[in-house]
Structures are given as structure tokens and as C-alpha cells.
PDB file of C-alpha atoms and ligand atoms in Angstrom:
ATOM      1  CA  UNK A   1    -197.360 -81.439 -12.072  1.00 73.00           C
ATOM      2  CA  UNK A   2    -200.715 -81.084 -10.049  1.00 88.00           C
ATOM      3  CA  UNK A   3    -200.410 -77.529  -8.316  1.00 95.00           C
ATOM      4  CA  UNK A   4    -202.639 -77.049  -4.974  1.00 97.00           C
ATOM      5  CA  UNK A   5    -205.022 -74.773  -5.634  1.00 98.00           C
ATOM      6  CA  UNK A   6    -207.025 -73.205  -2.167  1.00 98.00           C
ATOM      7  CA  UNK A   7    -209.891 -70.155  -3.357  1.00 98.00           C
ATOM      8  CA  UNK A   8    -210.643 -67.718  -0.683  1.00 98.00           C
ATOM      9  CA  UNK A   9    -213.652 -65.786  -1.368  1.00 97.00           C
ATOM     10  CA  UNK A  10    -215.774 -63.337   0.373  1.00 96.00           C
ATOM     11  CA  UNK A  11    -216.652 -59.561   0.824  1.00 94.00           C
ATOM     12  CA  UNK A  12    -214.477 -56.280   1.570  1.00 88.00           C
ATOM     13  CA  UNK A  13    -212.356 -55.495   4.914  1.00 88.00           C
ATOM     14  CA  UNK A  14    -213.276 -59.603   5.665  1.00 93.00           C
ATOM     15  CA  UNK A  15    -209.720 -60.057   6.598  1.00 92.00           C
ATOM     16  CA  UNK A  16    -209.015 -62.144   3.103  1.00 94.00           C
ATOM     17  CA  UNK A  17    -205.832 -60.770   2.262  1.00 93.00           C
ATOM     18  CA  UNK A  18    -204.274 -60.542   5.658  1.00 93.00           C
ATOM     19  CA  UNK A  19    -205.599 -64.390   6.544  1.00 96.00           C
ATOM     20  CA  UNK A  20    -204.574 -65.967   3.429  1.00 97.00           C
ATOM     21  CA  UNK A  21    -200.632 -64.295   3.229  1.00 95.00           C
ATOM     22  CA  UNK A  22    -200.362 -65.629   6.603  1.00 96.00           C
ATOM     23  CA  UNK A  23    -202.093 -69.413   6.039  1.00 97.00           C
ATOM     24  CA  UNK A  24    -199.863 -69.221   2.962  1.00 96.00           C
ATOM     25  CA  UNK A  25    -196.218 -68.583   4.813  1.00 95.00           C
ATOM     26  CA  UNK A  26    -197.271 -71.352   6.920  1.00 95.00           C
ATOM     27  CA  UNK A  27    -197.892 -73.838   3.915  1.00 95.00           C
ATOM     28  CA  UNK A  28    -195.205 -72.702   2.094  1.00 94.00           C
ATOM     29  CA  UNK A  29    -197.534 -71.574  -0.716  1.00 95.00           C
ATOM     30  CA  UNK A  30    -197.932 -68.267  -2.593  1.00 94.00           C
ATOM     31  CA  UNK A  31    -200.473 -65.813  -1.650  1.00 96.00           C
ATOM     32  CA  UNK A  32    -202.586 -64.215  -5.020  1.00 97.00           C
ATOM     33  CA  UNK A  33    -204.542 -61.179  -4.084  1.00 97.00           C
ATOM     34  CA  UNK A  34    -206.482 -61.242  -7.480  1.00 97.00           C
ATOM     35  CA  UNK A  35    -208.094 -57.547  -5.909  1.00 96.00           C
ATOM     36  CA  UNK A  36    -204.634 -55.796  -6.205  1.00 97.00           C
ATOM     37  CA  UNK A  37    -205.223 -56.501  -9.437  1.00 98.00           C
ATOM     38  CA  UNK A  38    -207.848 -54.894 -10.270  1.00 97.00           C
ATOM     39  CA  UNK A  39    -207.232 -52.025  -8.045  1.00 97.00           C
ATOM     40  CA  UNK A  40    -204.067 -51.626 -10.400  1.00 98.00           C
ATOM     41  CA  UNK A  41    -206.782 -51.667 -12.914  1.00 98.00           C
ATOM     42  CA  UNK A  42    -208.731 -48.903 -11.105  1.00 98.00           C
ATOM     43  CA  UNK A  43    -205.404 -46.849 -10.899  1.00 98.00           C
ATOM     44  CA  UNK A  44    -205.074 -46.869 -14.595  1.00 98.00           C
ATOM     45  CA  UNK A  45    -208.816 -45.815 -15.085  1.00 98.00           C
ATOM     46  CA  UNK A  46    -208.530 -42.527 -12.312  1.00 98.00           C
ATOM     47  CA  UNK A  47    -204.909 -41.540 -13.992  1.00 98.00           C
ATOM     48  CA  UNK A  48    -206.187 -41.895 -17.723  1.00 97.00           C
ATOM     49  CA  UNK A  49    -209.472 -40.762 -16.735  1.00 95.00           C
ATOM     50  CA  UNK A  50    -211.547 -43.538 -18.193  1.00 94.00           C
ATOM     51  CA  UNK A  51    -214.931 -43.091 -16.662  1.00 88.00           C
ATOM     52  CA  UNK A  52    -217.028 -45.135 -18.926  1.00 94.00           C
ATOM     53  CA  UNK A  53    -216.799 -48.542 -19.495  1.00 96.00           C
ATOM     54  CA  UNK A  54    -216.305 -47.869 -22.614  1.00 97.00           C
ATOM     55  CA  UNK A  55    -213.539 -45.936 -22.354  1.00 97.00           C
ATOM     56  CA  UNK A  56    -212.018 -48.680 -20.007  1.00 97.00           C
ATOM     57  CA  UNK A  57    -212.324 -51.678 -22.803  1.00 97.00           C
ATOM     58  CA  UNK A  58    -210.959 -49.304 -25.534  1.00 97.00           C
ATOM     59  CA  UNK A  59    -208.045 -48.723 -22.988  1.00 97.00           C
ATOM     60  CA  UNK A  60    -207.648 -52.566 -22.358  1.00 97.00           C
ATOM     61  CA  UNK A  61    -204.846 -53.594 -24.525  1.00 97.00           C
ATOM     62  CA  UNK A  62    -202.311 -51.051 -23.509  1.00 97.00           C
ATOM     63  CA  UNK A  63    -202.956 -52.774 -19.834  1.00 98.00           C
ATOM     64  CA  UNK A  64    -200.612 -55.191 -18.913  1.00 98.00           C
ATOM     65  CA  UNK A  65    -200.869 -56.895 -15.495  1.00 98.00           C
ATOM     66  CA  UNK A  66    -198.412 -58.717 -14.042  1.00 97.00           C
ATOM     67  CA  UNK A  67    -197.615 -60.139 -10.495  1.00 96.00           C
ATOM     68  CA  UNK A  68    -193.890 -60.726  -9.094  1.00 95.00           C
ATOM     69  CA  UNK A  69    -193.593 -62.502  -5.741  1.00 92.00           C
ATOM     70  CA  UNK A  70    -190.538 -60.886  -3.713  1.00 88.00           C
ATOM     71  CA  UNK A  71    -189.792 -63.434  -0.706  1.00 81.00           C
ATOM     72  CA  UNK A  72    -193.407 -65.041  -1.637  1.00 80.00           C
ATOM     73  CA  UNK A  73    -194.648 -61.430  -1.207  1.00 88.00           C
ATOM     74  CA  UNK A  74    -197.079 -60.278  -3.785  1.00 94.00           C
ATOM     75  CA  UNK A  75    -195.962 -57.333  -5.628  1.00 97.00           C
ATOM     76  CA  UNK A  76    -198.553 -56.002  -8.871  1.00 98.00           C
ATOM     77  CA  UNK A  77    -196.907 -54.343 -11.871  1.00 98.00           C
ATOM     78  CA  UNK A  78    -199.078 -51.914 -14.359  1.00 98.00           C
ATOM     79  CA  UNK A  79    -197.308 -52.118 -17.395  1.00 98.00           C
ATOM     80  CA  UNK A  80    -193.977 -52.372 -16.231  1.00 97.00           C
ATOM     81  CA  UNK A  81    -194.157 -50.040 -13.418  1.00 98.00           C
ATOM     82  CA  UNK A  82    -194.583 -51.556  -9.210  1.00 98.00           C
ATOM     83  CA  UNK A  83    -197.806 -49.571  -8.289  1.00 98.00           C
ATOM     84  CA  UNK A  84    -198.532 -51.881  -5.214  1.00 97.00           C
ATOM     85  CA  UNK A  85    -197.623 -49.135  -2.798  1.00 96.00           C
ATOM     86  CA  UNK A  86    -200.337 -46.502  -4.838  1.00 97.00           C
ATOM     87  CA  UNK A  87    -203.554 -48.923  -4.904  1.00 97.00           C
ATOM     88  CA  UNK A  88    -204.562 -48.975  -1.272  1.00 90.00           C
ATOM     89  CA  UNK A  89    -206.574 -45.379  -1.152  1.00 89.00           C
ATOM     90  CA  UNK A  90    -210.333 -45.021  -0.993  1.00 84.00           C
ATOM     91  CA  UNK A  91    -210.289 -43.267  -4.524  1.00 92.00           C
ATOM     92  CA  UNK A  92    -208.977 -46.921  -5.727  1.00 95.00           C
ATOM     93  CA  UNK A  93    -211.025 -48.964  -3.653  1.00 90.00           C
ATOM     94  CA  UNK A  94    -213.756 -47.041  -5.507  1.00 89.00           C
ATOM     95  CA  UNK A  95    -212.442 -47.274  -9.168  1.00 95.00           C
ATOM     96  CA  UNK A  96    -211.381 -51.119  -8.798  1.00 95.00           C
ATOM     97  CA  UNK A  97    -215.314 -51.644  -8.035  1.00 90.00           C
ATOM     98  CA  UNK A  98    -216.403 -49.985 -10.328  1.00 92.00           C
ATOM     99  CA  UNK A  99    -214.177 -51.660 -13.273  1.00 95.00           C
ATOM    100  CA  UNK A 100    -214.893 -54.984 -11.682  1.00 94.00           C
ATOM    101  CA  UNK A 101    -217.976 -55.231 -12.971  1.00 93.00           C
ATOM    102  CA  UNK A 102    -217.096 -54.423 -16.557  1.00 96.00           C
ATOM    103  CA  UNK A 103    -216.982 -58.452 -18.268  1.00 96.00           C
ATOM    104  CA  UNK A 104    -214.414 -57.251 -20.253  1.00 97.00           C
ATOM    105  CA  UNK A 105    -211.923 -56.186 -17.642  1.00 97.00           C
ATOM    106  CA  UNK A 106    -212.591 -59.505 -15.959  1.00 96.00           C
ATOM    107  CA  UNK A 107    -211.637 -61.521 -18.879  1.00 96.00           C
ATOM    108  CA  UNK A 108    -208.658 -59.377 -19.614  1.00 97.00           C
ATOM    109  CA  UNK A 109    -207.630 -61.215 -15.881  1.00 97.00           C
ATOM    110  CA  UNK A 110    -208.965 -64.359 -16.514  1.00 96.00           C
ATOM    111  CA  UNK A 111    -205.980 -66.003 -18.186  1.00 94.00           C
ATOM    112  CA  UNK A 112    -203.062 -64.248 -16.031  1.00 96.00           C
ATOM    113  CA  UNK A 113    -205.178 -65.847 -12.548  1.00 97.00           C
ATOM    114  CA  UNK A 114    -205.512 -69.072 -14.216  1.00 97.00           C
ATOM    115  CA  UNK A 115    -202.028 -69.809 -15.739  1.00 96.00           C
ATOM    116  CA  UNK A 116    -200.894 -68.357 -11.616  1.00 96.00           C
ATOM    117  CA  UNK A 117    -202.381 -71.152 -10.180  1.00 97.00           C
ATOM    118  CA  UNK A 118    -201.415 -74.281 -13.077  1.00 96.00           C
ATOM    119  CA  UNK A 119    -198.423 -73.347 -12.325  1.00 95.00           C
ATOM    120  CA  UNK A 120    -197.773 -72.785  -8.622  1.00 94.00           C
ATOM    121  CA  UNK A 121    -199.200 -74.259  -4.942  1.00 95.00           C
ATOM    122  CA  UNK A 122    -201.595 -71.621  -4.056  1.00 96.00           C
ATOM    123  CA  UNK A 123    -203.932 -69.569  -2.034  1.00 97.00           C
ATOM    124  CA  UNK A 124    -205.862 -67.006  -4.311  1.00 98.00           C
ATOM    125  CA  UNK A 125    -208.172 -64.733  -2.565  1.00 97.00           C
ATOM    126  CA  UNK A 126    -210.892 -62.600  -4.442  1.00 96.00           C
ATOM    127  CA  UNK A 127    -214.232 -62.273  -5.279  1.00 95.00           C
ATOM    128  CA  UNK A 128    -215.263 -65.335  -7.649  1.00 95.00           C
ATOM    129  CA  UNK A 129    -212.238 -67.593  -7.335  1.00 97.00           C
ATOM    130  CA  UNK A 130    -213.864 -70.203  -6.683  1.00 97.00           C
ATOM    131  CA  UNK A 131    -217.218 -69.872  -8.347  1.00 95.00           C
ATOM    132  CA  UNK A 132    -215.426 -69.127 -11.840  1.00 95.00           C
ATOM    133  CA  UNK A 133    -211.668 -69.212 -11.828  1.00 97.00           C
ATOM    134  CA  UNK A 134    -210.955 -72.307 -10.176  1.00 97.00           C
ATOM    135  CA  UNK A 135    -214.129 -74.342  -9.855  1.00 97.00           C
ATOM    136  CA  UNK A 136    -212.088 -77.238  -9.093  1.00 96.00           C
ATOM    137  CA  UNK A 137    -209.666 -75.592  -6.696  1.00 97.00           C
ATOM    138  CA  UNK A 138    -208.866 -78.022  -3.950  1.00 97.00           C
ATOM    139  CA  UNK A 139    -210.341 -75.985  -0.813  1.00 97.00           C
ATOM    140  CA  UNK A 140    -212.850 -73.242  -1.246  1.00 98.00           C
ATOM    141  CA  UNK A 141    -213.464 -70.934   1.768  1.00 98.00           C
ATOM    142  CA  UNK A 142    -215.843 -68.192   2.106  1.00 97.00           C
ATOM    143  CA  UNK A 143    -214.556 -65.458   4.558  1.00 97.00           C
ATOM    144  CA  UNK A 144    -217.062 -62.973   6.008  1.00 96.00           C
ATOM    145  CA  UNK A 145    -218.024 -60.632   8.763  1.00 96.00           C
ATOM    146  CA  UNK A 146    -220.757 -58.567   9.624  1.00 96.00           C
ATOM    147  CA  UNK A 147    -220.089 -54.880   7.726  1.00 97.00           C
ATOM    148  CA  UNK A 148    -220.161 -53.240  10.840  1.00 96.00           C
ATOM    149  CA  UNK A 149    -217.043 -55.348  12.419  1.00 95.00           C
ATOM    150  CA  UNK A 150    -215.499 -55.193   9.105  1.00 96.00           C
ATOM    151  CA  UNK A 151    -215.834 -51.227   9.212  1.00 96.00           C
ATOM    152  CA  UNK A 152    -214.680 -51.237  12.739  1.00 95.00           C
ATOM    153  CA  UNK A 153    -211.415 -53.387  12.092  1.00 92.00           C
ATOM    154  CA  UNK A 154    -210.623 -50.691   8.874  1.00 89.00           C
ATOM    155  CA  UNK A 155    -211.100 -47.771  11.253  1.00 93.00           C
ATOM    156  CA  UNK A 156    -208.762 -49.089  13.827  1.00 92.00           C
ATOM    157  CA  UNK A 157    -206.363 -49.615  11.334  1.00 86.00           C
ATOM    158  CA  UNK A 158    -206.705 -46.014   9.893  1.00 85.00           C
ATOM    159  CA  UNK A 159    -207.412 -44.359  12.779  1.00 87.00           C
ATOM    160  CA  UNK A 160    -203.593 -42.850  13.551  1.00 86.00           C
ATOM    161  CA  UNK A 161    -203.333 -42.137   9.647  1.00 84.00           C
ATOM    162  CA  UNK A 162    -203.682 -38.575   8.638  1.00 85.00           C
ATOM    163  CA  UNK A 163    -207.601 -37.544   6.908  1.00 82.00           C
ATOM    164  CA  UNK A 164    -208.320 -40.349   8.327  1.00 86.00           C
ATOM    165  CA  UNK A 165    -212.546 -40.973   7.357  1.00 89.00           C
ATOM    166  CA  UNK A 166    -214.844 -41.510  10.157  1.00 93.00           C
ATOM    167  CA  UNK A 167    -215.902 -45.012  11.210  1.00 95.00           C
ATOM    168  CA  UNK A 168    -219.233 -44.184   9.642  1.00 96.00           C
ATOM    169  CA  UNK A 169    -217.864 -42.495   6.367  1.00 94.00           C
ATOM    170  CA  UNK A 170    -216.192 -46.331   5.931  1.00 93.00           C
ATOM    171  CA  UNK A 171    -219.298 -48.493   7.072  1.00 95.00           C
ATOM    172  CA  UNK A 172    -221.134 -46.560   3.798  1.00 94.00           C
ATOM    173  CA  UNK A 173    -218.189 -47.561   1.174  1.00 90.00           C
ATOM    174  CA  UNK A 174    -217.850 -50.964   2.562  1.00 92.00           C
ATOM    175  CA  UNK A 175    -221.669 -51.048   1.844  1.00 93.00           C
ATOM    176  CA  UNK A 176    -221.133 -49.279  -1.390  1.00 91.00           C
ATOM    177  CA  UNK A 177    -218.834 -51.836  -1.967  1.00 87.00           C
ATOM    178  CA  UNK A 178    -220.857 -55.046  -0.860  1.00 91.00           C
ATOM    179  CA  UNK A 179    -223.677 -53.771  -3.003  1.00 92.00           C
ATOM    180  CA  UNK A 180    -221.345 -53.218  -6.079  1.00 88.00           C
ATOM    181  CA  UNK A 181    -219.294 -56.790  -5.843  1.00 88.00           C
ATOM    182  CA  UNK A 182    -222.849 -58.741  -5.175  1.00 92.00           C
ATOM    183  CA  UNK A 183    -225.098 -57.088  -7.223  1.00 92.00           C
ATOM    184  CA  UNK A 184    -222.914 -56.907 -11.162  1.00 88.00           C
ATOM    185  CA  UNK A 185    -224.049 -59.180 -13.615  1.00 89.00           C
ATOM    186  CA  UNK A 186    -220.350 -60.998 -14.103  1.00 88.00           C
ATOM    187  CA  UNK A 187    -218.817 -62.806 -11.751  1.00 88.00           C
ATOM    188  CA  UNK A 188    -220.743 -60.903  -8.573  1.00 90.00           C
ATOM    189  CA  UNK A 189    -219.670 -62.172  -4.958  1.00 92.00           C
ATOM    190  CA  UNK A 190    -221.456 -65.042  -4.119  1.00 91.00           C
ATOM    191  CA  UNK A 191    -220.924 -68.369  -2.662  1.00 94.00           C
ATOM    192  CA  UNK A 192    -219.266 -71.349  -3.866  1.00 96.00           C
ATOM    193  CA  UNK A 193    -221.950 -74.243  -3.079  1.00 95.00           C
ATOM    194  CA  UNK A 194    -219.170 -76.335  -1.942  1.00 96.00           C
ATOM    195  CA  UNK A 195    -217.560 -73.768   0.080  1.00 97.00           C
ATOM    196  CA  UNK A 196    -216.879 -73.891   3.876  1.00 97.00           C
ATOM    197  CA  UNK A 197    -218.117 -70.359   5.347  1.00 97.00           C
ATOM    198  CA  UNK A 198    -216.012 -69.156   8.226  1.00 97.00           C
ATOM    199  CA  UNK A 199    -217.732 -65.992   9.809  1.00 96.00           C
ATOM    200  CA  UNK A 200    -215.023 -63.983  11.216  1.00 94.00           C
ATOM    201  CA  UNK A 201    -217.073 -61.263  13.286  1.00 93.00           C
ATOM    202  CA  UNK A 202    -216.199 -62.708  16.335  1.00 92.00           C
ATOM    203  CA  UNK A 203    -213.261 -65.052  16.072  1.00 93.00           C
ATOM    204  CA  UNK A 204    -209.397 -63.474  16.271  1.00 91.00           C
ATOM    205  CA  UNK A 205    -207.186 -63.378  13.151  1.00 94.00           C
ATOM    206  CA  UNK A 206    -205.216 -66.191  14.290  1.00 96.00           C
ATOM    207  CA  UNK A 207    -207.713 -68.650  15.311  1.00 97.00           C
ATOM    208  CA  UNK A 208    -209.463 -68.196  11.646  1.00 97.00           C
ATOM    209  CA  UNK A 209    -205.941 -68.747  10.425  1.00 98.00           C
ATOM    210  CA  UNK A 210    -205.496 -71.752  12.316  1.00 97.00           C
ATOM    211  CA  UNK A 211    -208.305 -73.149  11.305  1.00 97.00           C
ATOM    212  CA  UNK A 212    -208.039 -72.545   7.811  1.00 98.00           C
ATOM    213  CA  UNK A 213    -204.356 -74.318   7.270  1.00 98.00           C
ATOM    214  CA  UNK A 214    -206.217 -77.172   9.714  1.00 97.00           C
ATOM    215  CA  UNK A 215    -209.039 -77.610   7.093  1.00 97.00           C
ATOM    216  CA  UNK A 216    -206.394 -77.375   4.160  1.00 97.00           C
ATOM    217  CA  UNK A 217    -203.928 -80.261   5.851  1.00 96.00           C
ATOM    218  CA  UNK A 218    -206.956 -82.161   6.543  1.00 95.00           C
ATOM    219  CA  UNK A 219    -207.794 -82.259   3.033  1.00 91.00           C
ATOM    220  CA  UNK A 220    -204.510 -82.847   1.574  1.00 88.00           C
ATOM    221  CA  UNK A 221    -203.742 -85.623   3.700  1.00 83.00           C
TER     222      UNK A 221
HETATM  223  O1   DC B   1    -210.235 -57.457  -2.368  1.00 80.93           O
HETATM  224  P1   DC B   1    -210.098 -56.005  -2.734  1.00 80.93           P
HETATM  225  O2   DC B   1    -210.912 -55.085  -1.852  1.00 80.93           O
HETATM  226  O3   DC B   1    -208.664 -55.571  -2.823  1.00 80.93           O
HETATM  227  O4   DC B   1    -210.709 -55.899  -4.217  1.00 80.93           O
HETATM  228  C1   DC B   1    -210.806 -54.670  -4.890  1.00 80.93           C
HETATM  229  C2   DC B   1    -212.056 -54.673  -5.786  1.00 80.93           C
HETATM  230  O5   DC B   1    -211.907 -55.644  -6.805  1.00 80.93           O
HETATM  231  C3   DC B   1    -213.349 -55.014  -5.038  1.00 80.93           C
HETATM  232  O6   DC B   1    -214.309 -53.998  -5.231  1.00 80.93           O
HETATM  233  C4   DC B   1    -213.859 -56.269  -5.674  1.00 80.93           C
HETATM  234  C5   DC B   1    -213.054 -56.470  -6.904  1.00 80.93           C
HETATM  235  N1   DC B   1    -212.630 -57.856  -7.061  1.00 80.93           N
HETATM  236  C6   DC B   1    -213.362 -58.654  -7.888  1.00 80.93           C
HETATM  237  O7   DC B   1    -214.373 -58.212  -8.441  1.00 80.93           O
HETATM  238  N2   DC B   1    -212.972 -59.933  -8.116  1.00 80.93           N
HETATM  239  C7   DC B   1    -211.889 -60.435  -7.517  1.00 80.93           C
HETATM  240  N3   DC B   1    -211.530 -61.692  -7.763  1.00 80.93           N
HETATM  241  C8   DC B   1    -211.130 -59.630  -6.636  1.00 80.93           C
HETATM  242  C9   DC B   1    -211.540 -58.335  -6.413  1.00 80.93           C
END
């Protein structure tokens, strides 16, 4: 059977994750957040202290990665164990950059994200999904906003949370962050030439989600 495949691609805190669970319950597809991935990676790296990549690859095959969807809701397992509730801090945000842009980690991924989406409808959000995991997906989007509304939208979220960092302290680790995902060798955020860019800075959550599902009916029709 021919699964719809929809790649969502752009940088940090652009709303990817949050957009594409909600364009998904609306299609009836399942939402991949390849990132929870590799922030489950990350998690692995600050608990076994792996700080070179070396360390990392020799550490690869004792990590296994797998995603369950509860009620089409996304849930990342670390070999064996649920750690989607643990991979949200800064510290992983941090170490799920940082092994991002070891090749090795990102072909330890590769197949899991592939087999996913041959075998279900759905929208996968990340960094090169559609530049290298599914060059052929049906729909690519690239999601952005300017850093500083992206920083601003993470700060409001945060800002009730205890220790929570000032909106400056996260405009320099979304930066970090942009500079990291764009600039690595493998796989770094870019583009899809046949992508449609949506700019979010100034357009409300669900008008981008609106038009998203509109651009993925149009082309399924
Ligand atoms: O989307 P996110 O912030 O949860 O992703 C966490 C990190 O993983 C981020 O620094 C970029 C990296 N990433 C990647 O390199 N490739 C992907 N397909 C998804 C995420």
C-alpha cells in the first residue's frame, strides 16, 4: 500500500511539532517528531556521559529507539524505558544538537524514520526529512520564524515555570542551536528545493495550520 508521506522541516521553537500533531489529528495521520528522537539520544549521552563523538558511536549499539503512538500520540522509548516526559530540558536540547551532527548517530535513525513512514500515513517533522529521508515525500513544508519571535513564543511558554531562563538567555541557545543544525556537515537544516516555505513570525498557530492541511488536501485530491 502507498502510505502518505508529508516532511515538515525547519529550525528550533518554529512551531513544527505543535503545527504538525495538530494538522495530523485533523487528517487522521500520525505525527513523527524525528527530534524526540534524538533528544532521547542526547539523554543517553548526558546520563552515560559520552562527550565525544567517539564515545557516542562506541555507545551506539546498546541504543535502541523506538516510537509507540498512544491515541496517535507520539511516545519515544530508550531501550525499553518511556523517557518522553525527561527530553524536554535545555541540558537535552543541548546534547540532542550536539549528537545530531555525529553521521553515525544519524544513520543509526535512518532506517527506524524510514520503515515509520512505508508503513503508515504521515506527517514527520525534523530537520532533513525532506532533503534526505523522504525525498519523495508527498508535501514538503519548510516552517520558520524569525529567532527573535521564536525566542519570544519559548519564553511565554516558560515564563510561569520555575528557573525559568531569561528571554535573552533563550534567544542565544536558539542561535546556538540554528548555528549547530545549519552549519554540520550531515544532513544540516536546509531547504528542500521543492519545498513550500511558510514563515510563521507573524501568522497565528491556527491559520499556519489551516493552511498547511489546505495545501496537503489540495495535493491529494
Ligand atoms: O526538533 P527538536 O528541537 O526537538 O530537535 C532536537 C535536536 O535534534 C535539534 O538540535 C536538531 C536535531 N534534529 C536533527 O538534526 N534532525 C532531525 N530530523 C530532527 C532533529
Amino acid at each position: 500500500m502507498k502510505t502518505i508521506n508529508i516532511a515538515i522541516d525547519g529550525p528550533s521553537g518554529a512551531g513544527k511539532s505543535s503545527i504538525s500533531k495538530a494538522v495530523a489529528e485533523e487528517l487522521g495521520f500520525i505525527h513523527v517528531d524525528t527530534g524526540a528522537m534524538y533528544r532521547a539520544i542526547g539523554l543517553y549521552a548526558l546520563r552515560h556521559d559520552c562527550i565525544s563523538p567517539e564515545q557516542m558511536i562506541s555507545h551506539l549499539p546498546e541504543i535502541h529507539i523506538e516510537l509507540k503512538f498512544i491515541g496517535g500520540v507520539q511516545r519515544v522509548l530508550l531501550c525499553g524505558e518511556d523517557v518522553t516526559d525527561y527530553i524536554r530540558s535545555p541540558e537535552v536540547s543541548m546534547a540532542a544538537s550536539a549528537v545530531s551532527a555525529i553521521p553515525e548517530v544519524r544513520a543509526h535513525l535512518l532506517d527506524l524514520q524510514k520503515k515509520i513512514a512505508s508503513e503508515n500515513n504521515i506527517i514527520m517533522d525534523g530537520r532533513d526529512i525532506g532533503t534526505v529521508i523522504l525525498p519523495s515525500a508527498d508535501l514538503k513544508i519548510f516552517l520558520t520564524a524569525s529567532a527573535e519571535e521564536r525566542a519570544s513564543r519559548r519564553y511565554l511558554e516558560l515564563r510561569e515555570k520555575p528557573d525559568c531562563p531569561s528571554y535573552e538567555e533563550i534567544l542565544k541557545d536558539i542561535l546556538q542551536r540554528d548555528e549547530n543544525d545549519m552549519h554540520r556537515e550531515t544532513a544540516p537544516l536546509r531547504q528542500a528545493e521543492d519545498a513550500v516555505v511558510i514563515d510563521s513570525s507573524d501568522l497565528g498557530f491556527h491559520l499556519v495550520v489551516e493552511t498547511i492541511t489546505r495545501l496537503i488536501k489540495e495535493k491529494l485530491d
